[in-house]
Amino acid sequence: EVQLVESGGGLVKPGGSLRLSCAASGFNFSNYNMNWVRQAPGKGLEWVSAISSSGYIYYSDSVKGRFTVSRDNADNSMFLHMNSLRDDDTAIYYCARDPWVAAHFFDFWGQGTLVTVSS
Amino acid sequence: ETVLTQSPATLSLSPGERATLSCRASQSVGIYLAWYQQKPGQAPRLLIYDASNRATGIPARFSGSGSGTDFTLTISSLEPEDFAVYYCQQRDNWPPKDTFGQGTKLEIK
């Protein structure tokens, strides 16, 4: 069974940093492109970042230069290092999987971890 | 950047009725559009991919259609568990970037 479990969320002050983790199981993690998608309270979905199986990395304009995505295939994990956090980064952060190379959608999502940026 | 616009923002229907949700893209996305369902406190769930393919385990009452810039999600006969928020999503080829519509809330009338 495919499982994605996010962790690392919490309360952080503006300007602070946080590292999120996504632990994957039930599939050969190293073969899959992975993503972070966030959802501010009461709002819609916003794609944040993607990392391909071969290590190519992409960011949305809203986080470029502040967030860094990485993965550890040996540990079946993906990470999101978030720096210079702002109030508008407050959201539930989901990790999500691309089902195959050249797919244009996400087939499995984790349950999310809440990041709150507030003084 | 491709912008997705969903309509209506809210749809009020009764169980057993037919629901038609729309998603319009600012430029052609071919057939590469997906639909997700999200219930309160839950992660989104994939319903439809590549415009018209039902994801694994999705009931046949859900169907998707369209290509280019205009897409439709149809729920043929609403069940109580179908009342939720629905999002469409597409991915730009280069640079790879995903965008979502703003969502349609399907509520019980």
mmCIF file of C-alpha atoms in Angstrom:
data_model
loop_
_atom_site.group_PDB
_atom_site.id
_atom_site.type_symbol
_atom_site.label_atom_id
_atom_site.label_comp_id
_atom_site.label_asym_id
_atom_site.label_seq_id
_atom_site.Cartn_x
_atom_site.Cartn_y
_atom_site.Cartn_z
ATOM 1 C CA GLU A 1 0.000 0.000 0.000
ATOM 2 C CA VAL A 2 1.351 3.406 -0.985
ATOM 3 C CA GLN A 3 1.823 5.702 2.006
ATOM 4 C CA LEU A 4 3.163 9.221 2.285
ATOM 5 C CA VAL A 5 3.618 10.656 5.774
ATOM 6 C CA GLU A 6 4.618 14.277 6.327
ATOM 7 C CA SER A 7 6.191 15.589 9.509
ATOM 8 C CA GLY A 8 8.082 18.579 10.825
ATOM 9 C CA GLY A 9 5.389 21.212 10.825
ATOM 10 C CA GLY A 10 4.861 23.605 13.699
ATOM 11 C CA LEU A 11 4.805 27.207 14.856
ATOM 12 C CA VAL A 12 7.660 29.426 13.702
ATOM 13 C CA LYS A 13 8.269 33.174 13.823
ATOM 14 C CA PRO A 14 8.499 35.282 10.674
ATOM 15 C CA GLY A 15 12.006 35.061 9.276
ATOM 16 C CA GLY A 16 12.525 31.657 10.836
ATOM 17 C CA SER A 17 13.281 28.262 9.326
ATOM 18 C CA LEU A 18 11.720 24.837 9.329
ATOM 19 C CA ARG A 19 12.413 21.477 7.699
ATOM 20 C CA LEU A 20 9.570 19.259 6.556
ATOM 21 C CA SER A 21 9.925 15.549 5.824
ATOM 22 C CA CYS A 22 7.888 13.159 3.712
ATOM 23 C CA ALA A 23 8.384 9.467 4.431
ATOM 24 C CA ALA A 24 7.330 7.153 1.604
ATOM 25 C CA SER A 25 6.503 3.471 1.705
ATOM 26 C CA GLY A 26 4.784 0.843 -0.407
ATOM 27 C CA PHE A 27 6.525 1.703 -3.681
ATOM 28 C CA ASN A 28 10.001 2.060 -5.176
ATOM 29 C CA PHE A 29 10.532 5.670 -4.110
ATOM 30 C CA SER A 30 13.680 6.266 -6.157
ATOM 31 C CA ASN A 31 11.763 5.764 -9.424
ATOM 32 C CA TYR A 32 9.173 8.490 -8.796
ATOM 33 C CA ASN A 33 8.996 12.250 -9.169
ATOM 34 C CA MET A 34 7.733 13.886 -5.991
ATOM 35 C CA ASN A 35 6.102 17.206 -5.131
ATOM 36 C CA TRP A 36 5.135 19.573 -2.344
ATOM 37 C CA VAL A 37 1.721 21.239 -2.511
ATOM 38 C CA ARG A 38 0.354 23.599 0.141
ATOM 39 C CA GLN A 39 -3.009 24.904 1.213
ATOM 40 C CA ALA A 40 -3.445 28.050 3.279
ATOM 41 C CA PRO A 41 -6.280 27.919 5.838
ATOM 42 C CA GLY A 42 -9.629 28.036 4.050
ATOM 43 C CA LYS A 43 -7.950 28.510 0.658
ATOM 44 C CA GLY A 44 -7.195 26.475 -2.442
ATOM 45 C CA LEU A 45 -4.248 24.326 -3.447
ATOM 46 C CA GLU A 46 -0.886 25.777 -4.490
ATOM 47 C CA TRP A 47 1.974 23.774 -5.989
ATOM 48 C CA VAL A 48 5.273 24.587 -4.234
ATOM 49 C CA SER A 49 8.086 22.402 -5.555
ATOM 50 C CA ALA A 50 8.974 19.240 -7.433
ATOM 51 C CA ILE A 51 11.996 16.942 -7.481
ATOM 52 C CA SER A 52 12.374 14.363 -10.189
ATOM 53 C CA SER A 53 13.629 10.817 -9.725
ATOM 54 C CA SER A 54 16.922 11.925 -11.277
ATOM 55 C CA GLY A 55 17.214 15.013 -9.087
ATOM 56 C CA TYR A 56 15.909 17.837 -11.276
ATOM 57 C CA ILE A 57 14.324 20.503 -9.091
ATOM 58 C CA TYR A 58 11.624 23.089 -9.701
ATOM 59 C CA TYR A 59 10.007 25.779 -7.541
ATOM 60 C CA SER A 60 7.061 28.100 -7.673
ATOM 61 C CA ASP A 61 7.937 31.780 -7.927
ATOM 62 C CA SER A 62 6.518 32.381 -4.450
ATOM 63 C CA VAL A 63 9.133 30.197 -2.732
ATOM 64 C CA LYS A 64 12.113 30.326 -5.104
ATOM 65 C CA GLY A 65 15.253 31.399 -3.275
ATOM 66 C CA ARG A 66 13.764 30.649 0.159
ATOM 67 C CA PHE A 67 12.818 26.961 0.009
ATOM 68 C CA THR A 68 15.031 24.001 -0.937
ATOM 69 C CA VAL A 69 13.718 20.558 -1.838
ATOM 70 C CA SER A 70 15.841 17.429 -1.540
ATOM 71 C CA ARG A 71 15.438 13.688 -1.364
ATOM 72 C CA ASP A 72 17.205 10.705 0.160
ATOM 73 C CA ASN A 73 16.380 7.645 -1.929
ATOM 74 C CA ALA A 74 18.187 5.316 0.468
ATOM 75 C CA ASP A 75 15.837 6.456 3.223
ATOM 76 C CA ASN A 76 12.716 6.771 1.009
ATOM 77 C CA SER A 77 12.312 10.386 2.069
ATOM 78 C CA MET A 78 11.824 13.843 0.642
ATOM 79 C CA PHE A 79 12.503 17.101 2.465
ATOM 80 C CA LEU A 80 11.548 20.744 2.215
ATOM 81 C CA HIS A 81 13.918 23.210 3.867
ATOM 82 C CA MET A 82 12.068 26.475 4.393
ATOM 83 C CA ASN A 83 13.963 29.672 5.191
ATOM 84 C CA SER A 84 12.932 33.308 5.576
ATOM 85 C CA LEU A 85 9.414 32.226 6.392
ATOM 86 C CA ARG A 86 6.607 34.745 5.998
ATOM 87 C CA ASP A 87 3.066 34.960 7.332
ATOM 88 C CA ASP A 88 1.715 33.907 3.945
ATOM 89 C CA ASP A 89 3.653 30.628 4.091
ATOM 90 C CA THR A 90 1.180 29.483 6.742
ATOM 91 C CA ALA A 91 -0.464 26.400 5.283
ATOM 92 C CA ILE A 92 -0.877 22.664 5.367
ATOM 93 C CA TYR A 93 1.986 21.201 3.344
ATOM 94 C CA TYR A 94 1.268 17.989 1.445
ATOM 95 C CA CYS A 95 3.690 15.719 -0.345
ATOM 96 C CA ALA A 96 2.309 14.162 -3.487
ATOM 97 C CA ARG A 97 3.550 11.624 -6.006
ATOM 98 C CA ASP A 98 3.627 11.658 -9.801
ATOM 99 C CA PRO A 99 2.444 8.199 -10.905
ATOM 100 C CA TRP A 100 4.886 7.860 -13.814
ATOM 101 C CA VAL A 101 7.472 9.799 -15.791
ATOM 102 C CA ALA A 102 5.780 12.470 -17.935
ATOM 103 C CA ALA A 103 2.582 12.295 -15.877
ATOM 104 C CA HIS A 104 0.761 15.582 -15.467
ATOM 105 C CA PHE A 105 -0.996 14.883 -12.175
ATOM 106 C CA PHE A 106 -0.614 13.501 -8.633
ATOM 107 C CA ASP A 107 -1.941 10.061 -7.772
ATOM 108 C CA PHE A 108 -1.189 9.806 -4.037
ATOM 109 C CA TRP A 109 -1.083 12.477 -1.356
ATOM 110 C CA GLY A 110 -0.010 12.437 2.257
ATOM 111 C CA GLN A 111 -2.243 13.774 5.029
ATOM 112 C CA GLY A 112 -0.217 16.947 5.361
ATOM 113 C CA THR A 113 1.655 18.816 8.075
ATOM 114 C CA LEU A 114 0.634 22.254 9.317
ATOM 115 C CA VAL A 115 3.102 25.126 9.252
ATOM 116 C CA THR A 116 2.092 28.275 11.124
ATOM 117 C CA VAL A 117 4.188 31.403 10.728
ATOM 118 C CA SER A 118 3.297 33.934 13.386
ATOM 119 C CA SER A 119 4.958 36.201 15.902
ATOM 120 C CA GLU B 1 1.626 30.538 -16.861
ATOM 121 C CA THR B 2 -1.626 28.729 -17.481
ATOM 122 C CA VAL B 3 -4.531 29.951 -15.343
ATOM 123 C CA LEU B 4 -7.432 27.630 -14.550
ATOM 124 C CA THR B 5 -10.847 29.118 -13.822
ATOM 125 C CA GLN B 6 -13.529 26.939 -12.267
ATOM 126 C CA SER B 7 -17.250 27.579 -12.308
ATOM 127 C CA PRO B 8 -19.460 27.859 -10.477
ATOM 128 C CA ALA B 9 -17.747 28.720 -7.200
ATOM 129 C CA THR B 10 -20.555 26.997 -5.313
ATOM 130 C CA LEU B 11 -23.078 24.474 -6.594
ATOM 131 C CA SER B 12 -26.119 23.595 -4.488
ATOM 132 C CA LEU B 13 -27.803 20.328 -5.431
ATOM 133 C CA SER B 14 -29.708 17.470 -3.840
ATOM 134 C CA PRO B 15 -28.716 13.796 -3.635
ATOM 135 C CA GLY B 16 -29.697 11.996 -6.815
ATOM 136 C CA GLU B 17 -29.261 15.067 -8.999
ATOM 137 C CA ARG B 18 -26.665 15.474 -11.732
ATOM 138 C CA ALA B 19 -23.694 17.775 -11.099
ATOM 139 C CA THR B 20 -21.744 19.529 -13.844
ATOM 140 C CA LEU B 21 -18.545 21.358 -12.889
ATOM 141 C CA SER B 22 -16.501 23.403 -15.324
ATOM 142 C CA CYS B 23 -12.805 24.213 -15.625
ATOM 143 C CA ARG B 24 -11.473 26.594 -18.259
ATOM 144 C CA ALA B 25 -7.769 27.027 -19.071
ATOM 145 C CA SER B 26 -6.233 30.306 -20.245
ATOM 146 C CA GLN B 27 -4.409 28.409 -22.989
ATOM 147 C CA SER B 28 -4.626 24.933 -24.420
ATOM 148 C CA VAL B 29 -3.518 22.136 -22.113
ATOM 149 C CA GLY B 30 -4.376 19.367 -24.573
ATOM 150 C CA ILE B 31 -5.904 16.543 -22.573
ATOM 151 C CA TYR B 32 -3.636 17.035 -19.570
ATOM 152 C CA LEU B 33 -6.140 18.046 -16.954
ATOM 153 C CA ALA B 34 -6.941 16.305 -13.684
ATOM 154 C CA TRP B 35 -9.737 16.578 -11.130
ATOM 155 C CA TYR B 36 -9.482 16.095 -7.363
ATOM 156 C CA GLN B 37 -12.023 15.838 -4.565
ATOM 157 C CA GLN B 38 -11.285 17.237 -1.122
ATOM 158 C CA LYS B 39 -13.385 16.765 1.990
ATOM 159 C CA PRO B 40 -12.893 18.821 5.175
ATOM 160 C CA GLY B 41 -9.789 17.795 7.093
ATOM 161 C CA GLN B 42 -8.639 15.422 4.362
ATOM 162 C CA ALA B 43 -6.028 15.453 1.632
ATOM 163 C CA PRO B 44 -7.170 15.810 -1.971
ATOM 164 C CA ARG B 45 -8.058 12.578 -3.773
ATOM 165 C CA LEU B 46 -7.465 12.010 -7.478
ATOM 166 C CA LEU B 47 -10.684 11.412 -9.400
ATOM 167 C CA ILE B 48 -9.906 11.930 -13.087
ATOM 168 C CA TYR B 49 -6.636 12.270 -15.003
ATOM 169 C CA ASP B 50 -5.840 13.134 -18.618
ATOM 170 C CA ALA B 51 -9.295 14.724 -18.894
ATOM 171 C CA SER B 52 -11.372 11.547 -18.965
ATOM 172 C CA ASN B 53 -9.641 8.644 -17.217
ATOM 173 C CA ARG B 54 -11.061 7.589 -13.877
ATOM 174 C CA ALA B 55 -8.471 6.878 -11.205
ATOM 175 C CA THR B 56 -8.364 3.517 -9.498
ATOM 176 C CA GLY B 57 -11.361 2.897 -7.267
ATOM 177 C CA ILE B 58 -13.357 5.922 -8.424
ATOM 178 C CA PRO B 59 -17.055 5.122 -8.980
ATOM 179 C CA ALA B 60 -18.456 5.179 -12.500
ATOM 180 C CA ARG B 61 -20.817 8.051 -11.631
ATOM 181 C CA PHE B 62 -17.775 10.355 -11.952
ATOM 182 C CA SER B 63 -16.792 11.218 -15.510
ATOM 183 C CA GLY B 64 -14.590 13.812 -17.142
ATOM 184 C CA SER B 65 -14.604 15.299 -20.614
ATOM 185 C CA GLY B 66 -13.027 18.039 -22.662
ATOM 186 C CA SER B 67 -9.794 19.027 -24.344
ATOM 187 C CA GLY B 68 -7.896 22.169 -25.166
ATOM 188 C CA THR B 69 -9.274 24.858 -22.880
ATOM 189 C CA ASP B 70 -12.690 23.605 -21.727
ATOM 190 C CA PHE B 71 -13.228 20.700 -19.376
ATOM 191 C CA THR B 72 -16.147 19.255 -17.439
ATOM 192 C CA LEU B 73 -16.469 16.969 -14.434
ATOM 193 C CA THR B 74 -19.866 15.281 -14.267
ATOM 194 C CA ILE B 75 -21.325 13.367 -11.354
ATOM 195 C CA SER B 76 -24.294 11.529 -12.795
ATOM 196 C CA SER B 77 -26.295 10.975 -9.617
ATOM 197 C CA LEU B 78 -25.066 12.577 -6.420
ATOM 198 C CA GLU B 79 -24.465 10.442 -3.358
ATOM 199 C CA PRO B 80 -24.276 12.019 0.118
ATOM 200 C CA GLU B 81 -20.509 11.428 0.237
ATOM 201 C CA ASP B 82 -19.953 13.446 -2.965
ATOM 202 C CA PHE B 83 -20.542 16.805 -1.295
ATOM 203 C CA ALA B 84 -17.055 18.280 -1.120
ATOM 204 C CA VAL B 85 -14.741 20.744 -2.853
ATOM 205 C CA TYR B 86 -13.480 19.860 -6.336
ATOM 206 C CA TYR B 87 -10.283 21.187 -7.920
ATOM 207 C CA CYS B 88 -8.943 20.952 -11.449
ATOM 208 C CA GLN B 89 -5.178 20.914 -12.075
ATOM 209 C CA GLN B 90 -2.779 21.120 -14.993
ATOM 210 C CA ARG B 91 0.998 21.094 -15.493
ATOM 211 C CA ASP B 92 2.962 23.390 -17.775
ATOM 212 C CA ASN B 93 5.588 21.510 -19.742
ATOM 213 C CA TRP B 94 8.434 23.991 -19.385
ATOM 214 C CA PRO B 95 9.368 25.003 -16.897
ATOM 215 C CA PRO B 96 7.366 22.314 -15.128
ATOM 216 C CA LYS B 97 4.826 24.083 -12.982
ATOM 217 C CA ASP B 98 1.460 22.940 -11.708
ATOM 218 C CA THR B 99 -1.559 25.161 -11.304
ATOM 219 C CA PHE B 100 -4.921 24.501 -9.711
ATOM 220 C CA GLY B 101 -8.302 26.048 -10.215
ATOM 221 C CA GLN B 102 -9.763 27.927 -7.270
ATOM 222 C CA GLY B 103 -12.204 25.100 -6.530
ATOM 223 C CA THR B 104 -15.934 24.451 -6.740
ATOM 224 C CA LYS B 105 -17.771 23.734 -3.509
ATOM 225 C CA LEU B 106 -20.538 21.206 -4.048
ATOM 226 C CA GLU B 107 -23.031 21.619 -1.207
ATOM 227 C CA ILE B 108 -26.271 19.963 -0.250
ATOM 228 C CA LYS B 109 -29.339 21.958 -1.209
#
